[in-house]
PDB file of C-alpha atoms in Angstrom:
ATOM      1  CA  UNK A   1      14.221 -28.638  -6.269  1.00  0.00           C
ATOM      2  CA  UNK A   2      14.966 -26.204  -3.601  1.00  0.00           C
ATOM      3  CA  UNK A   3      13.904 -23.086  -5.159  1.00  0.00           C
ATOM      4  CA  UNK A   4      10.402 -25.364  -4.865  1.00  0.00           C
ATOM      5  CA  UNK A   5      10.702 -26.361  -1.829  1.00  0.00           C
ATOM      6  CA  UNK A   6      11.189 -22.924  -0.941  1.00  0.00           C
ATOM      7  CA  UNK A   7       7.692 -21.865  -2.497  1.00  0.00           C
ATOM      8  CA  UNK A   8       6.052 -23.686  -0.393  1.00  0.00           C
ATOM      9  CA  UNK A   9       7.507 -22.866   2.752  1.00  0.00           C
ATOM     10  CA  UNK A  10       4.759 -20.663   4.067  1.00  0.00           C
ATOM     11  CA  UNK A  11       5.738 -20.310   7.489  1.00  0.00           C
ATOM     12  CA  UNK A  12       8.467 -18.335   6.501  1.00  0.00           C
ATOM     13  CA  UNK A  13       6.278 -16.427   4.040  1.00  0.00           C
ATOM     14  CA  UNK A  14       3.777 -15.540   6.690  1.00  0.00           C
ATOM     15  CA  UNK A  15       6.639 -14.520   9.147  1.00  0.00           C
ATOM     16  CA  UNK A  16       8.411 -12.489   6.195  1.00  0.00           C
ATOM     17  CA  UNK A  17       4.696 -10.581   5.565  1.00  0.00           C
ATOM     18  CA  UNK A  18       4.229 -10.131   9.519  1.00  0.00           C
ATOM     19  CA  UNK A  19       7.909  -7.845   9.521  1.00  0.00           C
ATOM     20  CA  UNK A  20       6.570  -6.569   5.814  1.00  0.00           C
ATOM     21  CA  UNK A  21       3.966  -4.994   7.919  1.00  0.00           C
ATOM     22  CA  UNK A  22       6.039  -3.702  10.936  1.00  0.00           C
ATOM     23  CA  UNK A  23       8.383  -1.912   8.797  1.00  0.00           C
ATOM     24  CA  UNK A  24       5.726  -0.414   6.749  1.00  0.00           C
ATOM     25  CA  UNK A  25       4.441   0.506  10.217  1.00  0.00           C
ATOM     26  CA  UNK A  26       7.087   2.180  10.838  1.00  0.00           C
ATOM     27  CA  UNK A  27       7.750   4.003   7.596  1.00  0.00           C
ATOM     28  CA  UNK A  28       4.063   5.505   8.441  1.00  0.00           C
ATOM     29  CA  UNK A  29       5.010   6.673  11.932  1.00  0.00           C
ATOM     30  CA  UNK A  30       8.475   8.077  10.111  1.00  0.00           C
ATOM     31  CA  UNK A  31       6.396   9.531   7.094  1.00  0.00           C
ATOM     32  CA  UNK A  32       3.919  11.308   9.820  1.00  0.00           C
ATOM     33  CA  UNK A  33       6.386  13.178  12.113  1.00  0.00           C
ATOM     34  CA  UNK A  34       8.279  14.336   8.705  1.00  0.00           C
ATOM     35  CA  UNK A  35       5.072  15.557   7.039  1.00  0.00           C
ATOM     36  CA  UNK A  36       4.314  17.267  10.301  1.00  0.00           C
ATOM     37  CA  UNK A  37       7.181  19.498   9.975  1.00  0.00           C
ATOM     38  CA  UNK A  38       7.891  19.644   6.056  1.00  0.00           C
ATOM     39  CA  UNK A  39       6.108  19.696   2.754  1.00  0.00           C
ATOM     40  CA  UNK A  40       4.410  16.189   2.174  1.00  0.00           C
ATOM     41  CA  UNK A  41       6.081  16.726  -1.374  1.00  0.00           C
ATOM     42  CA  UNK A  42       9.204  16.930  -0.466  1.00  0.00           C
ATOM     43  CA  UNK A  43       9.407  14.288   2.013  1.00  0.00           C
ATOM     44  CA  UNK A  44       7.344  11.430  -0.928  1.00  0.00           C
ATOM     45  CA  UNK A  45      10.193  12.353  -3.489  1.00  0.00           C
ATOM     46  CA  UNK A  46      13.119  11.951  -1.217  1.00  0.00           C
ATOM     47  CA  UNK A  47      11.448   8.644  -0.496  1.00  0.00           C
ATOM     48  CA  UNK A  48      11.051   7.979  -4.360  1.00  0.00           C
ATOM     49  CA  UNK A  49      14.201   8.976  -5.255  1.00  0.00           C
ATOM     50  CA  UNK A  50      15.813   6.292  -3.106  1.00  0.00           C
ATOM     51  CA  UNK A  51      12.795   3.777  -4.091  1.00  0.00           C
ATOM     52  CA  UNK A  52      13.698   4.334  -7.398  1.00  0.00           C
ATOM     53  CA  UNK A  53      17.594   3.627  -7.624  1.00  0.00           C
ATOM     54  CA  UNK A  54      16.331   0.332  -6.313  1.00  0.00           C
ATOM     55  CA  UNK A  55      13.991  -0.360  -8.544  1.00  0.00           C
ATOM     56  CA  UNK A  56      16.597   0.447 -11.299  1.00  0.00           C
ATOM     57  CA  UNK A  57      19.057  -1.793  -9.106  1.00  0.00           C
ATOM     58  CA  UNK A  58      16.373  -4.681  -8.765  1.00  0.00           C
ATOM     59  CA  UNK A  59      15.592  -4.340 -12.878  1.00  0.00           C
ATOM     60  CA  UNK A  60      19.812  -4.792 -13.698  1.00  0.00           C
ATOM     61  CA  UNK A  61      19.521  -7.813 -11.623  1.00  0.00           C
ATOM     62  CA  UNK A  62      16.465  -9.669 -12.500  1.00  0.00           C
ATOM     63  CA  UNK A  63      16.256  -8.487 -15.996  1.00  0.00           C
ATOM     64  CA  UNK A  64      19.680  -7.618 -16.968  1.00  0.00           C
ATOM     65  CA  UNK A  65      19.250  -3.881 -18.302  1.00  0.00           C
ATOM     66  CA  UNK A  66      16.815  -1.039 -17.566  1.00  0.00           C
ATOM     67  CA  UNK A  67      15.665  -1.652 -20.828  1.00  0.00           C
ATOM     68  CA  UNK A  68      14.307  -5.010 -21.154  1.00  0.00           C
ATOM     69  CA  UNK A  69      12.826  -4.357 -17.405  1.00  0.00           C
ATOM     70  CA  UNK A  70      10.993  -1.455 -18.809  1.00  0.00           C
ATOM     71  CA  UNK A  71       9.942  -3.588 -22.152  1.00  0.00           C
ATOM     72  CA  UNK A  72       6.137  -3.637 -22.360  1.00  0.00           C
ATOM     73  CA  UNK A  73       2.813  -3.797 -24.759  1.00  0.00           C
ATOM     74  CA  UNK A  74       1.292  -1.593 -22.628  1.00  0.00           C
ATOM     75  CA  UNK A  75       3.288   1.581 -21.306  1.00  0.00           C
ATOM     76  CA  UNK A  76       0.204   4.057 -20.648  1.00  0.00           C
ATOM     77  CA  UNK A  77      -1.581   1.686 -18.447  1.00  0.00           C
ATOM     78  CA  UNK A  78       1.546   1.197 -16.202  1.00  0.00           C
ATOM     79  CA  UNK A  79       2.273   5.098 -16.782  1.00  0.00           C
ATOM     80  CA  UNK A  80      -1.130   5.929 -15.297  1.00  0.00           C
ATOM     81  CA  UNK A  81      -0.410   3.078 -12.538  1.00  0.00           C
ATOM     82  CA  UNK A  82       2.568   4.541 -11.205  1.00  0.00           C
ATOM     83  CA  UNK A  83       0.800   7.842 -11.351  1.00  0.00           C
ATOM     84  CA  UNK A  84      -1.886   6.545  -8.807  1.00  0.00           C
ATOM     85  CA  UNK A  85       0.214   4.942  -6.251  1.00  0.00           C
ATOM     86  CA  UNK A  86       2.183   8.182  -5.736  1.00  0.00           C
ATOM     87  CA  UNK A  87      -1.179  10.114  -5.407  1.00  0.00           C
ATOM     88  CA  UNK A  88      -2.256   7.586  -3.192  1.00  0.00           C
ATOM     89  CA  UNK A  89       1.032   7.443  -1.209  1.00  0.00           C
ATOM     90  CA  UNK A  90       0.738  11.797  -0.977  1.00  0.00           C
ATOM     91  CA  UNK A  91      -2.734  11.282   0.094  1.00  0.00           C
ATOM     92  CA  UNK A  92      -2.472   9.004   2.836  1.00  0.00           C
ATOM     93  CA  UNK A  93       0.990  10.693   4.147  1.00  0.00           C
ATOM     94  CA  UNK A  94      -1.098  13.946   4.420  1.00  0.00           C
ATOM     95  CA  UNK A  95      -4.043  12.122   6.453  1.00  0.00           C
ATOM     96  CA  UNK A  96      -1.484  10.839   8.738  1.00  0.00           C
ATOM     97  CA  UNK A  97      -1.069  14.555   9.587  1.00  0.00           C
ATOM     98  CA  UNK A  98      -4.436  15.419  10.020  1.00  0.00           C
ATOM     99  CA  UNK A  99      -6.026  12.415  11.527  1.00  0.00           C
ATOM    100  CA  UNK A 100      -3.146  10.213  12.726  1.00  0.00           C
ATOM    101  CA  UNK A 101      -2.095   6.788  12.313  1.00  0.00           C
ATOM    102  CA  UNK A 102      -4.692   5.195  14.259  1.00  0.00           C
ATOM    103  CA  UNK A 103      -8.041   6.627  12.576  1.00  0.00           C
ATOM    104  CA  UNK A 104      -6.292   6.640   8.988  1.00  0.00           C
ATOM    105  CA  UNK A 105      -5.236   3.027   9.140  1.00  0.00           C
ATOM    106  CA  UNK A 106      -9.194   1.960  10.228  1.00  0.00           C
ATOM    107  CA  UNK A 107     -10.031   4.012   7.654  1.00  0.00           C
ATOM    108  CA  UNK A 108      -7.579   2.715   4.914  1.00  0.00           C
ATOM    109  CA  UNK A 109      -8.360  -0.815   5.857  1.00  0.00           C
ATOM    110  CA  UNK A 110     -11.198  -1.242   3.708  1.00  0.00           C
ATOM    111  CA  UNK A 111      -9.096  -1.151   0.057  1.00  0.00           C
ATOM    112  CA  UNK A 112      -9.519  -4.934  -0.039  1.00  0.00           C
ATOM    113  CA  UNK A 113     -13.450  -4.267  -0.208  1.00  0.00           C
ATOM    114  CA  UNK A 114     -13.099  -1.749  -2.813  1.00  0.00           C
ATOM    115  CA  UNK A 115     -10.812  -3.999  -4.890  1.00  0.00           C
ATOM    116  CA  UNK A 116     -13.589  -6.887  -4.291  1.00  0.00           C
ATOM    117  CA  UNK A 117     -16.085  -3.948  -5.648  1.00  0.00           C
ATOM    118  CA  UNK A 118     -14.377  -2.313  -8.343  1.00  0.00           C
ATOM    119  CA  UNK A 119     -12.845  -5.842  -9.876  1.00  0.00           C
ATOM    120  CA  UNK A 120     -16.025  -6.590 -11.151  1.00  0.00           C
ATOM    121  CA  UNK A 121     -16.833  -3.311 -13.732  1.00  0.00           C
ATOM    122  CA  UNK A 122     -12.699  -3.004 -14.488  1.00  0.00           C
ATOM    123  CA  UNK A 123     -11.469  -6.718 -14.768  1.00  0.00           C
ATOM    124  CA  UNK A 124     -14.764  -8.343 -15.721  1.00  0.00           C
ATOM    125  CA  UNK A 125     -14.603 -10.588 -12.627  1.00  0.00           C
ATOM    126  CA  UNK A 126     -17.559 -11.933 -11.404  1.00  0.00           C
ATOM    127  CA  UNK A 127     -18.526 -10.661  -7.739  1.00  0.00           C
ATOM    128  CA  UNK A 128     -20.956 -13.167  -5.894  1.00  0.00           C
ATOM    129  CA  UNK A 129     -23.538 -11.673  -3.879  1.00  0.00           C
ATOM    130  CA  UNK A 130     -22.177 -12.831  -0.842  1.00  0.00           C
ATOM    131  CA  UNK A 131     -19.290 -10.887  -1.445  1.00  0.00           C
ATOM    132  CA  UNK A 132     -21.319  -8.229  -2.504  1.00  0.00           C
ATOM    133  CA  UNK A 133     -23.102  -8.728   1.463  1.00  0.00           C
ATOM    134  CA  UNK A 134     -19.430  -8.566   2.747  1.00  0.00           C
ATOM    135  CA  UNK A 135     -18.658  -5.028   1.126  1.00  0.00           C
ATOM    136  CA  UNK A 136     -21.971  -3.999   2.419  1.00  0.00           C
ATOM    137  CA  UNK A 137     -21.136  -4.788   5.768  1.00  0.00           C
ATOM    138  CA  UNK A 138     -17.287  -3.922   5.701  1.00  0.00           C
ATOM    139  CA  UNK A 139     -18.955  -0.188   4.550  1.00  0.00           C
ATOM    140  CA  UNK A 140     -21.047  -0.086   7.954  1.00  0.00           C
ATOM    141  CA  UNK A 141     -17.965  -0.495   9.927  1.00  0.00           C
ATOM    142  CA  UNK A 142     -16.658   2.233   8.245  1.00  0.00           C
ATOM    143  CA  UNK A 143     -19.571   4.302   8.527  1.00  0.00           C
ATOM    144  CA  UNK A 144     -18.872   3.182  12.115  1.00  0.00           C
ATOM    145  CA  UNK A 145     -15.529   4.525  12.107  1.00  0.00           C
ATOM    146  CA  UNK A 146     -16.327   8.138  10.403  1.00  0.00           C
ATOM    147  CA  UNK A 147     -19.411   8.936  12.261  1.00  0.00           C
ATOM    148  CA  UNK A 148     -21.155  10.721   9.476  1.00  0.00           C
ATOM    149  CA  UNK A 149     -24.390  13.155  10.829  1.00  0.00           C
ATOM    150  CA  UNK A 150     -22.512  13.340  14.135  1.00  0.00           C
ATOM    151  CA  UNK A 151     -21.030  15.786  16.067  1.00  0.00           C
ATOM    152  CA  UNK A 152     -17.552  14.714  15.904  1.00  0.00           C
ATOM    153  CA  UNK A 153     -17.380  13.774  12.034  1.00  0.00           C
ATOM    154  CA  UNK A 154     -14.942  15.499  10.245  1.00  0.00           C
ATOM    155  CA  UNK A 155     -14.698  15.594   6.634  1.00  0.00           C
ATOM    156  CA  UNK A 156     -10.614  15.177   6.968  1.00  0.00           C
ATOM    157  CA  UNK A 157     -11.895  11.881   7.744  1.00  0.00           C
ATOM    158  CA  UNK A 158     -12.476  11.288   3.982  1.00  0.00           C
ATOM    159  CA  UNK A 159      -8.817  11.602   3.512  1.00  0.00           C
ATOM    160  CA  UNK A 160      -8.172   8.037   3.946  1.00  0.00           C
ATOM    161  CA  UNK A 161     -10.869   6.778   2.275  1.00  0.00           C
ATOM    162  CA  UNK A 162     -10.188   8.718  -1.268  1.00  0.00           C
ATOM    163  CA  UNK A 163      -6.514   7.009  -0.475  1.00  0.00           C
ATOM    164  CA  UNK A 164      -8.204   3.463  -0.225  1.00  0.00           C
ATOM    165  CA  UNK A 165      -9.722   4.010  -3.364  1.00  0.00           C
ATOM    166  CA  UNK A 166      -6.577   4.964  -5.409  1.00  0.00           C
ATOM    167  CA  UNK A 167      -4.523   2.264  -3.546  1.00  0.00           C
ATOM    168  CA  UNK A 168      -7.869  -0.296  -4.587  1.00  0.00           C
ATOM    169  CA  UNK A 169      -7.384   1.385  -7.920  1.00  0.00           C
ATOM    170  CA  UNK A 170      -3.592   0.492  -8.190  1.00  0.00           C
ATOM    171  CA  UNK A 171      -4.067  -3.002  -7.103  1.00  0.00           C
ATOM    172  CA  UNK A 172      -6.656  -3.433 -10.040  1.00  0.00           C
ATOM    173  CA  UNK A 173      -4.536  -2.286 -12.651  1.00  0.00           C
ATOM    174  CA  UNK A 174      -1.636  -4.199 -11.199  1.00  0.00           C
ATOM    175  CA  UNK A 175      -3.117  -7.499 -11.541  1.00  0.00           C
ATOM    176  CA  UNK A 176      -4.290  -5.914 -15.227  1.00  0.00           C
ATOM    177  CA  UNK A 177      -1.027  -5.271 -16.513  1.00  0.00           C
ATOM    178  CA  UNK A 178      -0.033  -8.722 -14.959  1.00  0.00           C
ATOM    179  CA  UNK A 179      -1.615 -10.521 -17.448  1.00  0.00           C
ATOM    180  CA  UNK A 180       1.072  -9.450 -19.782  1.00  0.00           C
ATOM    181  CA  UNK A 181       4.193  -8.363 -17.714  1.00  0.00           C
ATOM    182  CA  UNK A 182       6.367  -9.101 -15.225  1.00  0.00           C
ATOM    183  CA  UNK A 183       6.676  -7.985 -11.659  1.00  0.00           C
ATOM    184  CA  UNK A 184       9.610  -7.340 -12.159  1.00  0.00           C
ATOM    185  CA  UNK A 185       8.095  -4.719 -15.226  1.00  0.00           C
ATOM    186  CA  UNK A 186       5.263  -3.632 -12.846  1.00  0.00           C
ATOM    187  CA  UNK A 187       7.879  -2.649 -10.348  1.00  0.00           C
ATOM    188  CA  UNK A 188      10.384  -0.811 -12.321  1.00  0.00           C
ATOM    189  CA  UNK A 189       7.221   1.655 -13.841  1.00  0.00           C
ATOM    190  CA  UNK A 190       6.182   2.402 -10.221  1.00  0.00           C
ATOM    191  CA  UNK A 191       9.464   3.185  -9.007  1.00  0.00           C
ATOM    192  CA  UNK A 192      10.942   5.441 -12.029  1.00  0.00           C
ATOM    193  CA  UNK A 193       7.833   6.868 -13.172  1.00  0.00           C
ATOM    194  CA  UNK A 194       6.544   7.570  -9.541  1.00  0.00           C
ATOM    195  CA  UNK A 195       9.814   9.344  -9.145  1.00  0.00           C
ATOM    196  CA  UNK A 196       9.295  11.294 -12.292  1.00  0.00           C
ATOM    197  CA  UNK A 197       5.749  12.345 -11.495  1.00  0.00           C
ATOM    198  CA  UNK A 198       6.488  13.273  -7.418  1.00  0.00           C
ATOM    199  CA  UNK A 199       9.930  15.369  -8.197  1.00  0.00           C
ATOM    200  CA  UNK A 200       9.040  18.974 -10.083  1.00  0.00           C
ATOM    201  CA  UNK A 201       6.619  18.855  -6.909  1.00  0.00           C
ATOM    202  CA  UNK A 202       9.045  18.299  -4.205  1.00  0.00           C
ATOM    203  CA  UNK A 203      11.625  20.494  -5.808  1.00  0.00           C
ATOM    204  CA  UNK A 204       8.801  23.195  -5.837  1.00  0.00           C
ATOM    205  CA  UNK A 205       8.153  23.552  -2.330  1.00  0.00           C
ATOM    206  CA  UNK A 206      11.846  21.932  -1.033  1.00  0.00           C
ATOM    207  CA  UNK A 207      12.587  23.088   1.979  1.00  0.00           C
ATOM    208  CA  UNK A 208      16.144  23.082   4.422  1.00  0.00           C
ATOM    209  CA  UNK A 209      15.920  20.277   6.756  1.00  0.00           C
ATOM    210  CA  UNK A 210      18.108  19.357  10.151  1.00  0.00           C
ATOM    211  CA  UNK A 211      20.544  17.390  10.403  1.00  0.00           C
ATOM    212  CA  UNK A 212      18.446  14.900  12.582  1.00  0.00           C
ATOM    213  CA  UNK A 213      15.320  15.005  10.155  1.00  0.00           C
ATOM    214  CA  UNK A 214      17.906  14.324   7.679  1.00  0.00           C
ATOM    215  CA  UNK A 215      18.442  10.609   9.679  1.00  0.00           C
ATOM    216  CA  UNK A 216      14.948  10.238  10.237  1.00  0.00           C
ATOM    217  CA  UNK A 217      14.721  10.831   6.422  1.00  0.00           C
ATOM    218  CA  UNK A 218      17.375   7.930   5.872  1.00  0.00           C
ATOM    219  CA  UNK A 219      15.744   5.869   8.032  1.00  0.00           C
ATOM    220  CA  UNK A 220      12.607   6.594   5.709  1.00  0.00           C
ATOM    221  CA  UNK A 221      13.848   5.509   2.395  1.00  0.00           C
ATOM    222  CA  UNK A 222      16.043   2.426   4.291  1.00  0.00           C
ATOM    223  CA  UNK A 223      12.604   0.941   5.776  1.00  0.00           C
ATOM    224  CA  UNK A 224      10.386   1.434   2.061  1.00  0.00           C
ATOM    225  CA  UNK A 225      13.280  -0.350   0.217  1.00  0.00           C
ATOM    226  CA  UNK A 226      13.328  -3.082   3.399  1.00  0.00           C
ATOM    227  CA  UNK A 227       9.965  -3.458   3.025  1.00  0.00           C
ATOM    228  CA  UNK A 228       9.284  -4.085  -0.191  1.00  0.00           C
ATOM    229  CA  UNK A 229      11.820  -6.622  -0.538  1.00  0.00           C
ATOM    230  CA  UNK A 230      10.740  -8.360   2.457  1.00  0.00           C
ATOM    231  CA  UNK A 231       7.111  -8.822   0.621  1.00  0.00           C
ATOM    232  CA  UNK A 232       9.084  -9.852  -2.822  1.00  0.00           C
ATOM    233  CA  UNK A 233      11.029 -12.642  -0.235  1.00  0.00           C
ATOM    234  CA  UNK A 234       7.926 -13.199   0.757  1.00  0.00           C
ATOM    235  CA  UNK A 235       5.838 -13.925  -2.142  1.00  0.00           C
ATOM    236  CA  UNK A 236       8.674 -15.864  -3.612  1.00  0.00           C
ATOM    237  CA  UNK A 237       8.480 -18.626  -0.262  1.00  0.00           C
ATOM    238  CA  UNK A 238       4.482 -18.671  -0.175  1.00  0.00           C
ATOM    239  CA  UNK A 239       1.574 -18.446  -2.278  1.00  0.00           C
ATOM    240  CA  UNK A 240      -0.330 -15.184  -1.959  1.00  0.00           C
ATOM    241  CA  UNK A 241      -3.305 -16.959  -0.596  1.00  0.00           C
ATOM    242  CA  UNK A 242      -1.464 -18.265   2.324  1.00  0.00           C
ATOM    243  CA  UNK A 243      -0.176 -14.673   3.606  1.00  0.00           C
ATOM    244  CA  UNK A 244      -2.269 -12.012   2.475  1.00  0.00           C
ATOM    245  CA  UNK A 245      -4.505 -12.177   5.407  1.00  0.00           C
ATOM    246  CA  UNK A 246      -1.426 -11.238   7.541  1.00  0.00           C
ATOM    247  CA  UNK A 247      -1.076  -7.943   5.637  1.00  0.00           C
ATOM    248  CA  UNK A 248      -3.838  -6.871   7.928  1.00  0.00           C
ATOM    249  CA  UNK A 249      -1.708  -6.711  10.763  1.00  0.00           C
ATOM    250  CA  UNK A 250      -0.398  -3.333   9.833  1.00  0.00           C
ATOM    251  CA  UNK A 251      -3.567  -2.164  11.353  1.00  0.00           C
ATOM    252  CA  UNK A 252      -2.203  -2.765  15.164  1.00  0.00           C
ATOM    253  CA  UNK A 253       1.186  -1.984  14.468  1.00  0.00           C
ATOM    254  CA  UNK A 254       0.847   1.570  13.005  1.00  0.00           C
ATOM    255  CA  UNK A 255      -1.827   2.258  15.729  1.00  0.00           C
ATOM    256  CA  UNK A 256       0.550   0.784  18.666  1.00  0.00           C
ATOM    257  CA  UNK A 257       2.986   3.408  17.178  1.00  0.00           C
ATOM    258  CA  UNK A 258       0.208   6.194  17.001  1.00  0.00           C
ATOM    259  CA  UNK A 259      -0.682   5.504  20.366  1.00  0.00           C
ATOM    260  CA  UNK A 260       2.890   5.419  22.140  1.00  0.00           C
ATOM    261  CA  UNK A 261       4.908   7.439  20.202  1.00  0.00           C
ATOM    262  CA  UNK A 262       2.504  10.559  18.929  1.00  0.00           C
ATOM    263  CA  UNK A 263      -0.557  10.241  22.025  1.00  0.00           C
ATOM    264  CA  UNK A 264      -3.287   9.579  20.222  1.00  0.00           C
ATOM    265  CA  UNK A 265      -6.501   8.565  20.634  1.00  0.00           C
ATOM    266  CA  UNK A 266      -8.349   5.288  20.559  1.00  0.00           C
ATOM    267  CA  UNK A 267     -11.861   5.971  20.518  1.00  0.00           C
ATOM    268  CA  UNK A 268     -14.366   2.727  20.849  1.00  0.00           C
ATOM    269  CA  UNK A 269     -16.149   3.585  17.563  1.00  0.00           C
ATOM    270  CA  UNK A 270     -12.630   3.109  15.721  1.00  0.00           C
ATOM    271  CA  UNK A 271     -12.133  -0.043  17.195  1.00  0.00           C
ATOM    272  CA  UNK A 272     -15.731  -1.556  16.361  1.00  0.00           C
ATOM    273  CA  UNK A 273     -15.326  -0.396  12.674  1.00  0.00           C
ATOM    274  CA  UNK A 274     -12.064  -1.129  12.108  1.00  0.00           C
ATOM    275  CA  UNK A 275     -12.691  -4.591  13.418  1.00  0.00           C
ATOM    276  CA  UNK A 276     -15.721  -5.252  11.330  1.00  0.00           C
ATOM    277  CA  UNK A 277     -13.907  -3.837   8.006  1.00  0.00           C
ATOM    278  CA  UNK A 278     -11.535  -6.531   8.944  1.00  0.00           C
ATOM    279  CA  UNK A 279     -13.597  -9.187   9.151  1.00  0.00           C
ATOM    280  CA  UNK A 280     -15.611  -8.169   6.111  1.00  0.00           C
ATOM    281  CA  UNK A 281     -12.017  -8.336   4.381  1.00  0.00           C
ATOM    282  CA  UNK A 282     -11.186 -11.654   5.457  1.00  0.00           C
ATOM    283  CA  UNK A 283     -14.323 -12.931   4.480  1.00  0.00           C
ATOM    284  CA  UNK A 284     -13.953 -11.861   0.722  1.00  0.00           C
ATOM    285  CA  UNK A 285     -10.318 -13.057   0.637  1.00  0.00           C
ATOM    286  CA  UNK A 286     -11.648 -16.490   1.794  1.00  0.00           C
ATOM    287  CA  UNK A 287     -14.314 -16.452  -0.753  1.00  0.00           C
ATOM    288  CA  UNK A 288     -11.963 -15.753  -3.732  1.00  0.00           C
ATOM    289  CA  UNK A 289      -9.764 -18.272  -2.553  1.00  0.00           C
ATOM    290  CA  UNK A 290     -12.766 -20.710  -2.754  1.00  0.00           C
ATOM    291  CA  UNK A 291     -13.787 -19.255  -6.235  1.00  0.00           C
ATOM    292  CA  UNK A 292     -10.338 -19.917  -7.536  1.00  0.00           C
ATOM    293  CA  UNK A 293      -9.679 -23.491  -5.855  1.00  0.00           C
ATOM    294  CA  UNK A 294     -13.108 -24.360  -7.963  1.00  0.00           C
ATOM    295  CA  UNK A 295     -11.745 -22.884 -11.267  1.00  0.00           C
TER     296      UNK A 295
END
């Protein structure tokens, strides 16, 4: 009765998704100034090594043993899953160097849309056209936000968007292989295997690191393992339709951080786009919620 109770108790959830997104924020801001002064590799494996002794830790605990966590019908799909989040996670780490946290969050914003698009031709889902009219429009915001033709695009800018698509990518094949495994199954693969793919990388191009960066590293790996159990809390008070929306307030956060702590820019065009990918993102949320209330 009170594990129930507690499912529905979305106030928490929403609050418990609100600090998902400010330590996530945080992990960005961490994640930049590290890349800035060492090999993205090496800082995304440090990070995965840590993620994935608590994967392992969260698998003996849920499941019992590493092996019935990792027990699945289909291993190359979640193989090829964990493969694309740690792309993803080296891709967007690398645009926080280049562009910052401010124009690669606007940018990044838009996965939702490309889920919304891409569910369609990979899940078979059926995409409405007014969804269809909300992708169109959440793509002129970012249009809005890159600039293209003009003087100040730069084609670093595409950075976060091929890191939207992988991450859109991921979420797709997530909800495939949840069809016939566990999240607890789903999140062992993209811990051990992302750790497996990221480390002959970082090992290649390791490099010494102070004793400082060495806390700022700690801090790193403390706030992804924080922060994904805070979403697992999460998802286990409130239904996903009830806090999702609330993931978008990573936007502010990691820009609030990119403003303050690294000085940089908030150009008006950034704030129109980003704003109207937002809304666009909302709007398709809303409309699968409607879709699936009717089913």
């Amino acid at each position: 009765m009170e594990q129930v109770m507690a499912k529905n108790d979305t106030r928490l959830g929403i609050l418990l998704m609100i600090g998902a997104t400010i330590v996530f924020a945080l992990q960005d801001g961490i994640s930049r100034h590290l890349a800035s002064e060492y090999n993205v590799f090496m800082v995304i494996t440090i990070r995965y090594w840590f993620f994935a002794a608590f994967v392992i830790t969260l698998a003996l605990k849920q499941s019992g043993s590493v092996r019935a966590a990792a027990q699945t019908s289909q291993p190359w799909v979640q193989i090829f899953r964990a493969f694309v989040l740690v792309a993803e996670i080296c891709v967007m780490v690398m645009a926080f160097t280049v562009l910052g946290l401010v124009e690669s969050h606007a940018v990044f914003v838009c996965y939702p849309l490309l889920i919304a698009a891409l569910s369609g031709p990979i899940l078979g889902e059926q995409v409405g056209w007014r969804r269809w009219a909300a992708i169109g429009v959440g793509f002129i915001g970012v249009l809005i936000i890159l600039q293209p033709g003009s003087g100040v695009f730069q084609v670093a800018a595409l950075i976060p968007l091929l890191a939207a698509l992988m991450f859109a990518l991921y979420g797709l094949l997530t909800r495939y292989v949840a069809r016939r495994d566990t999240t607890a199954t789903s999140f062992f693969y993209t811990g051990v295997y992302g750790m497996i793919f990221v480390t002959p990388l970082g090992l290649w191009w390791w490099e010494p690191m102070t004793a400082s960066d060495w806390g700022w590293m700690a801090t790193l790996c403390v706030t992804g393992a924080l922060g994904h159990w805070l979403l697992i809390k999460c998802y286990e008070m409130a239904e996903a339709s009830a806090v999702q929306p609330f993931a978008y307030m990573q936007l502010p956060w990691a820009a609030m951080i990119g403003l303050l702590v690294f000085g940089e820019d908030m150009r008006t065009n950034v704030i129109i786009g980003a704003a109207i990918v937002v809304a666009a993102g909302l709007f398709t949320f809303w409309r699968e919620n409607l879709k699936r209330a009717a089913r």
